[in-house]
Amino acid sequence: MSSFLRPAVSGQDPFMTGTYRAISSHLAITPPVSVVIPAMNEAENLPYVFKSLPDWVHEVVLVDGNSTDDTVEVARELWPDVKVVEQRGKGKGDALITGFEACTGDIIVMVDADGSADGQEIVSYVSALVSGADFAKGSRFANGGGTSDMTPIRKLGNRVLCAAVNAKFGARYTDLCYGYNAFWRHCLDQIDLDCTGFEVETLMNIRVVKAGLKVQEIPSHEYLRIHGASNLRAVRDGLRVLKVILKERSNRRALRSRPHAMQLNSGQGEVS
């Protein structure tokens, strides 16, 4: 686990100082940071997304979901070193899994391609991770967060589903269905993602708790999508999220019924 590293001062070994990445005026880190952006026909939005990304990130991985516009060309023009990966299947979950596999950084950040996320917030996520968290979870409803892009029905659904996860898995989340998150790469081995749709964020949030990983919520503001229409469907995707919650709850019960279940689950529920 990495920890806080102060910026190098004059007189230090120049070879060592070359490993630091300044991410703010008072903090530098050595872990490389990968940003994963799943995108399908987001050419008009990418200029806003890439403009907000900090220049100290190690790499940007764009997962192209078979776009029919100039998404890939625009990405390469905006960020010449962008790593473009073609999505194998369909759905946001599938795109993210594909992107995660292509990352080489120690820290992975998930950012949507619709312009609703502010890339400058990445420093807060990374700071939480280098301070000791395993998973930095964005929250629109934590103090300091907010949203300009949720209908009343979606807010209600998110609140109900979030309460269900908190009650079933011992979490203390204030937000559930939000795609702006960051984590150490090693977490992927412990959460073993296996879903393809928008419910992937809920699955991640549940499995990090089940794995006993330390989670820190990061206040985040969600802005309106700039161009185009979202593929999210409140009722359809809400039902898929509920299905994931019920399935993961069932799996947890099965685990408890095995011998030594108390030892296997002893680290669960540590969420801050």
Short mmCIF file of C-alpha atoms in Angstrom, two decimals:
data_model
loop_
_atom_site.label_atom_id
_atom_site.label_comp_id
_atom_site.label_asym_id
_atom_site.label_seq_id
_atom_site.Cartn_x
_atom_site.Cartn_y
_atom_site.Cartn_z
CA MET A 1 0.00 0.00 0.00
CA SER A 2 1.35 3.39 -0.91
CA SER A 3 1.30 6.36 1.42
CA PHE A 4 1.62 10.13 1.32
CA LEU A 5 4.80 11.34 -0.36
CA ARG A 6 5.89 14.93 -0.11
CA PRO A 7 7.31 16.65 -3.21
CA ALA A 8 11.04 16.29 -3.53
CA VAL A 9 13.19 19.13 -2.26
CA SER A 10 16.42 20.41 -3.73
CA GLY A 11 19.45 18.32 -2.88
CA GLN A 12 17.65 14.99 -3.15
CA ASP A 13 18.79 12.27 -5.52
CA PRO A 14 17.57 13.36 -9.01
CA PHE A 15 16.94 9.73 -9.94
CA MET A 16 14.48 9.35 -7.08
CA THR A 17 12.72 12.66 -7.77
CA GLY A 18 11.97 11.50 -11.30
CA THR A 19 9.49 8.95 -9.95
CA TYR A 20 7.25 11.54 -8.32
CA ARG A 21 4.07 12.91 -9.91
CA ALA A 22 2.84 16.17 -8.45
CA ILE A 23 -0.94 15.96 -8.17
CA SER A 24 -1.46 19.13 -6.14
CA SER A 25 0.57 21.95 -4.63
CA HIS A 26 1.20 19.91 -1.46
CA LEU A 27 1.12 16.26 -2.55
CA ALA A 28 3.12 14.06 -4.90
CA ILE A 29 2.76 10.34 -5.54
CA THR A 30 4.71 7.55 -7.17
CA PRO A 31 1.87 5.14 -8.18
CA PRO A 32 0.89 5.53 -11.86
CA VAL A 33 -2.79 6.38 -12.39
CA SER A 34 -4.87 4.95 -15.26
CA VAL A 35 -8.15 6.57 -16.29
CA VAL A 36 -10.73 4.32 -17.98
CA ILE A 37 -13.39 5.96 -20.16
CA PRO A 38 -16.07 3.71 -21.73
CA ALA A 39 -17.51 5.49 -24.76
CA MET A 40 -19.96 4.86 -27.57
CA ASN A 41 -20.72 7.72 -29.97
CA GLU A 42 -19.40 10.39 -27.59
CA ALA A 43 -17.31 12.41 -30.06
CA GLU A 44 -19.08 15.66 -29.13
CA ASN A 45 -18.57 15.15 -25.40
CA LEU A 46 -14.96 14.00 -25.36
CA PRO A 47 -13.46 17.51 -25.69
CA TYR A 48 -15.08 18.44 -22.37
CA VAL A 49 -14.01 15.17 -20.73
CA PHE A 50 -10.37 15.28 -21.81
CA LYS A 51 -10.04 19.00 -21.06
CA SER A 52 -10.79 18.34 -17.39
CA LEU A 53 -8.35 15.44 -16.97
CA PRO A 54 -5.17 16.32 -15.04
CA ASP A 55 -1.98 16.10 -17.06
CA TRP A 56 -0.21 13.98 -14.44
CA VAL A 57 -2.23 10.80 -15.12
CA HIS A 58 -0.13 7.91 -16.37
CA GLU A 59 -2.49 6.80 -19.14
CA VAL A 60 -6.00 7.21 -20.52
CA VAL A 61 -7.74 4.05 -21.71
CA LEU A 62 -10.70 4.67 -24.01
CA VAL A 63 -12.96 1.65 -24.48
CA ASP A 64 -14.82 2.12 -27.75
CA GLY A 65 -18.21 0.42 -27.90
CA ASN A 66 -18.30 0.15 -31.71
CA SER A 67 -18.94 3.86 -32.22
CA THR A 68 -20.32 5.00 -35.56
CA ASP A 69 -19.14 8.60 -35.13
CA ASP A 70 -15.62 10.03 -34.74
CA THR A 71 -15.18 9.02 -31.09
CA VAL A 72 -11.83 7.28 -31.62
CA GLU A 73 -10.41 9.93 -33.94
CA VAL A 74 -11.41 12.75 -31.59
CA ALA A 75 -9.87 10.94 -28.60
CA ARG A 76 -6.57 10.50 -30.41
CA GLU A 77 -6.53 14.14 -31.45
CA LEU A 78 -7.24 15.34 -27.92
CA TRP A 79 -4.88 12.94 -26.13
CA PRO A 80 -2.26 11.61 -28.59
CA ASP A 81 -1.07 8.88 -26.22
CA VAL A 82 -4.58 7.56 -25.52
CA LYS A 83 -4.85 3.77 -25.46
CA VAL A 84 -7.89 2.76 -27.52
CA VAL A 85 -9.40 -0.65 -26.80
CA GLU A 86 -12.28 -2.12 -28.78
CA GLN A 87 -15.11 -3.47 -26.64
CA ARG A 88 -15.67 -7.18 -27.08
CA GLY A 89 -19.30 -7.37 -26.02
CA LYS A 90 -22.06 -4.96 -25.04
CA GLY A 91 -22.96 -2.97 -21.97
CA LYS A 92 -21.16 -0.65 -19.55
CA GLY A 93 -20.01 -3.47 -17.32
CA ASP A 94 -18.41 -5.27 -20.23
CA ALA A 95 -16.72 -2.04 -21.35
CA LEU A 96 -15.27 -1.35 -17.92
CA ILE A 97 -13.97 -4.90 -17.50
CA THR A 98 -12.31 -4.61 -20.91
CA GLY A 99 -10.75 -1.30 -19.91
CA PHE A 100 -9.52 -2.57 -16.55
CA GLU A 101 -7.71 -5.43 -18.27
CA ALA A 102 -5.86 -2.94 -20.49
CA CYS A 103 -4.67 -0.72 -17.63
CA THR A 104 -1.04 -0.71 -16.53
CA GLY A 105 -1.37 1.76 -13.63
CA ASP A 106 -1.46 0.84 -9.94
CA ILE A 107 -4.51 3.09 -9.45
CA ILE A 108 -7.54 2.91 -11.76
CA VAL A 109 -10.12 5.69 -12.10
CA MET A 110 -13.51 5.22 -13.80
CA VAL A 111 -14.86 8.27 -15.66
CA ASP A 112 -17.99 8.52 -17.84
CA ALA A 113 -17.65 9.92 -21.37
CA ASP A 114 -20.77 12.12 -21.34
CA GLY A 115 -19.17 15.16 -19.71
CA SER A 116 -21.06 14.74 -16.43
CA ALA A 117 -17.91 14.18 -14.35
CA ASP A 118 -15.25 16.75 -13.49
CA GLY A 119 -11.82 15.23 -14.07
CA GLN A 120 -10.28 17.71 -11.63
CA GLU A 121 -11.92 15.73 -8.83
CA ILE A 122 -9.54 12.84 -9.55
CA VAL A 123 -7.02 14.38 -7.16
CA SER A 124 -9.48 13.81 -4.27
CA TYR A 125 -9.94 10.16 -5.20
CA VAL A 126 -6.21 9.53 -5.53
CA SER A 127 -5.49 11.34 -2.26
CA ALA A 128 -7.93 9.04 -0.47
CA LEU A 129 -6.23 5.97 -1.92
CA VAL A 130 -2.67 6.99 -1.06
CA SER A 131 -3.93 7.84 2.44
CA GLY A 132 -4.95 4.23 3.03
CA ALA A 133 -8.28 3.53 1.33
CA ASP A 134 -8.62 0.57 -1.04
CA PHE A 135 -11.63 1.94 -2.90
CA ALA A 136 -12.57 5.62 -3.33
CA LYS A 137 -16.28 5.78 -4.08
CA GLY A 138 -17.84 8.90 -5.55
CA SER A 139 -21.01 10.14 -3.89
CA ARG A 140 -23.43 12.75 -5.11
CA PHE A 141 -25.19 12.80 -1.74
CA ALA A 142 -22.27 13.06 0.66
CA ASN A 143 -21.64 16.52 2.13
CA GLY A 144 -20.13 18.61 -0.65
CA GLY A 145 -21.54 16.48 -3.46
CA GLY A 146 -24.47 17.13 -5.76
CA THR A 147 -26.21 16.28 -9.00
CA SER A 148 -27.77 18.20 -11.85
CA ASP A 149 -28.77 15.10 -13.78
CA MET A 150 -31.15 12.97 -11.69
CA THR A 151 -34.90 12.88 -12.00
CA PRO A 152 -37.01 12.50 -8.84
CA ILE A 153 -37.80 8.87 -9.69
CA ARG A 154 -34.10 8.05 -10.12
CA LYS A 155 -33.23 9.78 -6.83
CA LEU A 156 -35.93 7.77 -5.05
CA GLY A 157 -34.80 4.53 -6.64
CA ASN A 158 -31.15 5.18 -5.78
CA ARG A 159 -32.08 5.96 -2.18
CA VAL A 160 -34.15 2.80 -1.77
CA LEU A 161 -31.54 0.55 -3.37
CA CYS A 162 -28.75 2.19 -1.38
CA ALA A 163 -30.65 1.58 1.86
CA ALA A 164 -31.12 -2.06 0.87
CA VAL A 165 -27.37 -2.53 0.31
CA ASN A 166 -26.54 -0.84 3.60
CA ALA A 167 -28.99 -3.05 5.47
CA LYS A 168 -28.04 -6.31 3.75
CA PHE A 169 -24.26 -5.92 3.67
CA GLY A 170 -23.40 -3.62 6.58
CA ALA A 171 -22.27 -0.72 4.39
CA ARG A 172 -22.74 2.97 5.16
CA TYR A 173 -23.09 4.33 1.64
CA THR A 174 -24.84 7.60 0.79
CA ASP A 175 -24.92 6.84 -2.95
CA LEU A 176 -25.07 3.57 -4.86
CA CYS A 177 -25.48 3.89 -8.63
CA TYR A 178 -22.67 6.28 -9.54
CA GLY A 179 -19.91 5.57 -12.03
CA TYR A 180 -17.15 7.87 -10.77
CA ASN A 181 -14.88 5.69 -8.64
CA ALA A 182 -11.19 4.89 -8.15
CA PHE A 183 -9.36 1.94 -6.64
CA TRP A 184 -6.06 0.12 -6.35
CA ARG A 185 -5.56 -2.38 -9.14
CA HIS A 186 -5.21 -5.27 -6.68
CA CYS A 187 -8.89 -4.85 -5.72
CA LEU A 188 -9.91 -6.44 -9.03
CA ASP A 189 -8.62 -9.80 -7.83
CA GLN A 190 -10.93 -9.60 -4.82
CA ILE A 191 -14.16 -8.42 -6.43
CA ASP A 192 -14.07 -10.56 -9.61
CA LEU A 193 -16.50 -8.56 -11.77
CA ASP A 194 -18.86 -10.63 -13.91
CA CYS A 195 -21.75 -8.45 -15.13
CA THR A 196 -22.24 -6.50 -18.34
CA GLY A 197 -24.72 -3.68 -17.71
CA PHE A 198 -25.14 -0.46 -15.71
CA GLU A 199 -25.48 -2.58 -12.56
CA VAL A 200 -21.70 -3.04 -12.56
CA GLU A 201 -21.29 -0.08 -10.17
CA THR A 202 -23.63 -1.66 -7.63
CA LEU A 203 -21.84 -4.99 -7.94
CA MET A 204 -18.49 -3.29 -7.26
CA ASN A 205 -19.87 -1.45 -4.23
CA ILE A 206 -21.26 -4.66 -2.76
CA ARG A 207 -18.21 -6.81 -3.40
CA VAL A 208 -15.69 -4.36 -1.95
CA VAL A 209 -17.67 -4.52 1.31
CA LYS A 210 -17.94 -8.30 1.17
CA ALA A 211 -14.17 -8.49 0.60
CA GLY A 212 -13.50 -6.36 3.67
CA LEU A 213 -11.82 -3.59 1.68
CA LYS A 214 -11.57 -0.10 3.13
CA VAL A 215 -13.91 2.29 1.31
CA GLN A 216 -13.89 6.07 1.48
CA GLU A 217 -16.67 8.11 -0.08
CA ILE A 218 -15.62 11.17 -2.09
CA PRO A 219 -18.10 14.06 -2.49
CA SER A 220 -18.65 14.54 -6.21
CA HIS A 221 -20.86 16.71 -8.39
CA GLU A 222 -22.62 15.14 -11.36
CA TYR A 223 -23.31 17.58 -14.18
CA LEU A 224 -25.81 17.31 -17.01
CA ARG A 225 -24.83 15.23 -20.02
CA ILE A 226 -23.60 17.79 -22.55
CA HIS A 227 -24.65 16.18 -25.85
CA GLY A 228 -26.77 13.18 -26.78
CA ALA A 229 -29.06 10.96 -24.73
CA SER A 230 -28.18 8.45 -22.04
CA ASN A 231 -28.72 4.73 -22.56
CA LEU A 232 -29.78 4.44 -18.91
CA ARG A 233 -33.38 3.35 -18.35
CA ALA A 234 -34.54 3.93 -14.78
CA VAL A 235 -37.00 1.05 -14.41
CA ARG A 236 -35.13 -1.54 -16.47
CA ASP A 237 -31.75 -0.83 -14.94
CA GLY A 238 -33.22 -0.41 -11.46
CA LEU A 239 -34.58 -3.94 -11.69
CA ARG A 240 -31.18 -5.21 -12.80
CA VAL A 241 -29.58 -3.52 -9.80
CA LEU A 242 -32.15 -5.12 -7.49
CA LYS A 243 -31.43 -8.50 -9.04
CA VAL A 244 -27.72 -8.05 -8.31
CA ILE A 245 -28.44 -7.14 -4.69
CA LEU A 246 -30.61 -10.22 -4.18
CA LYS A 247 -28.09 -12.48 -5.90
CA GLU A 248 -25.16 -11.19 -3.85
CA ARG A 249 -27.20 -11.54 -0.66
CA SER A 250 -27.99 -15.14 -1.59
CA ASN A 251 -24.31 -15.83 -2.24
CA ARG A 252 -23.40 -14.39 1.14
CA ARG A 253 -25.84 -16.70 2.89
CA ALA A 254 -24.37 -19.67 1.05
CA LEU A 255 -20.90 -18.67 2.19
CA ARG A 256 -22.00 -18.42 5.81
CA SER A 257 -23.40 -21.94 5.67
CA ARG A 258 -19.96 -23.39 4.91
CA PRO A 259 -17.48 -24.49 7.60
CA HIS A 260 -15.23 -21.70 8.94
CA ALA A 261 -17.60 -19.09 7.58
CA MET A 262 -16.87 -16.76 10.50
CA GLN A 263 -13.21 -16.65 9.56
CA LEU A 264 -13.99 -16.01 5.91
CA ASN A 265 -16.27 -13.08 6.70
CA SER A 266 -14.39 -11.57 9.62
CA GLY A 267 -13.23 -8.53 7.65
CA GLN A 268 -16.57 -7.49 6.16
CA GLY A 269 -18.34 -4.24 6.74
CA GLU A 270 -15.40 -1.86 7.13
CA VAL A 271 -16.64 1.20 5.30
CA SER A 272 -15.67 4.72 6.12
#
